[in-house]
Amino acid sequence: MPKSKGNPAMRTCVGCGRRRPTCELMRLTLAHGTRVAFDATGKQPGRGAHLCPRPDCLKSALQRRAFQRAFRQTLSPAATDALPASFPAARLAWITARPPRQRVARITTQLEAFFGEPRWQGPEDALDILILTVLSQSTNDRNRDIAYQRLRTAFPDWEAVAAAPAQAVADAIRPAGLANQKSLRIQEILRWVQDTYGALALDLCTQPPGRVEETFLQLKGVGIKTISVVLMVCCGADVFPVDTHVHRICQRLGFVPQGYTAEKTHAAMQPLVPAGKSYSLHMNFLRLGRSICRARSPQCPECPVSIWCPAAQNI
Ligand code: SF4
């Protein structure tokens, strides 16, 4: 009988003894001459055993009788000698042999199990979020929020910001950095919104996300990250914004090459994210990037997705 999607085949790791879905386990096969070899794709015929792709499980497997029983014979030490040395390469081959969509789906599930499933909080004002996201460029959340509060306190409404001298706007948003450049961009955006829609208000949620992106990407200071954040936060659209944390994690997890820009990463990742999971994965990548997979010194032994990560260290 075919397995249902919600009921994946389970196997026991010969290292730690835990039962896991087979897609999370490496397969070991008995090769010619009674030597054990890794089977990266899990498709080689013959007798096999399953193993979590962690050095600790390999170490433990090599000392366990269960490992030997899995092959129904006593393996000589020579039969497993080559395993530790070849393990890093075998682990990498195992990770890259998984289809990227499957890896993203498992990572999404594991992050939800670890951090919880973030849920969209409901509609927000699109113009407010657009300006907030422009302020967030090249700065941290704290400075962005200070600058935004100062801007809202200094001017009674967006009409007043649009009509103010650029210097006054720049002074208000200075904590966010690049104040002169951002003040000009914000005023250009506000005037464009006024001219295009006849009022300083945006109703984006009734339009297809693709059309909104096309329209707003023509504006200076609005990139794909900015408009994706607006669509995701304000409308609950199933779009996957790629900011600096998300970009770094996607590179470390091997979904995009090191040289990719954030824009190219956005285009590569969006088709891989499970339907309806953009918000959850984006928010959980932010949490992972701030707490564990930091730019410097990632804490790989603490990481809930280390088994899927080619860049994992000391796991
Ligand atoms: S294993 Fe390490 S490098 Fe990979 S995602 Fe986790 S913290 Fe980042």
mmCIF file of C-alpha atoms in Angstrom, residues 11 15 36 39 55 86 99 101 113-114 139 178 181 192 242 259 264 278 295 299 306 308:
data_model
loop_
_atom_site.group_PDB
_atom_site.id
_atom_site.type_symbol
_atom_site.label_atom_id
_atom_site.label_comp_id
_atom_site.label_asym_id
_atom_site.label_seq_id
_atom_site.Cartn_x
_atom_site.Cartn_y
_atom_site.Cartn_z
ATOM 1 C CA ARG A 11 13.698 3.802 10.490
ATOM 2 C CA GLY A 15 23.887 5.307 16.265
ATOM 3 C CA VAL A 36 30.657 -0.523 4.710
ATOM 4 C CA ASP A 39 24.849 5.509 0.084
ATOM 5 C CA PRO A 55 29.421 12.537 13.742
ATOM 6 C CA SER A 86 35.049 9.753 4.494
ATOM 7 C CA PRO A 99 15.782 17.599 -3.570
ATOM 8 C CA ARG A 101 12.196 21.488 -2.017
ATOM 9 C CA ALA A 113 8.920 22.388 16.118
ATOM 10 C CA PHE A 114 11.828 24.296 17.689
ATOM 11 C CA THR A 139 20.489 49.393 9.851
ATOM 12 C CA LEU A 178 21.895 57.306 5.391
ATOM 13 C CA GLN A 181 19.417 59.581 0.997
ATOM 14 C CA TRP A 192 4.410 59.230 -6.075
ATOM 15 C CA VAL A 242 15.080 37.845 1.827
ATOM 16 C CA GLY A 259 28.152 34.977 -4.780
ATOM 17 C CA LYS A 264 18.813 36.413 -6.813
ATOM 18 C CA SER A 278 6.514 31.948 3.554
ATOM 19 C CA ALA A 295 26.939 36.218 11.133
ATOM 20 C CA GLN A 299 26.251 28.034 17.281
ATOM 21 C CA SER A 306 22.185 21.288 11.506
ATOM 22 C CA TRP A 308 20.530 19.676 6.733
#
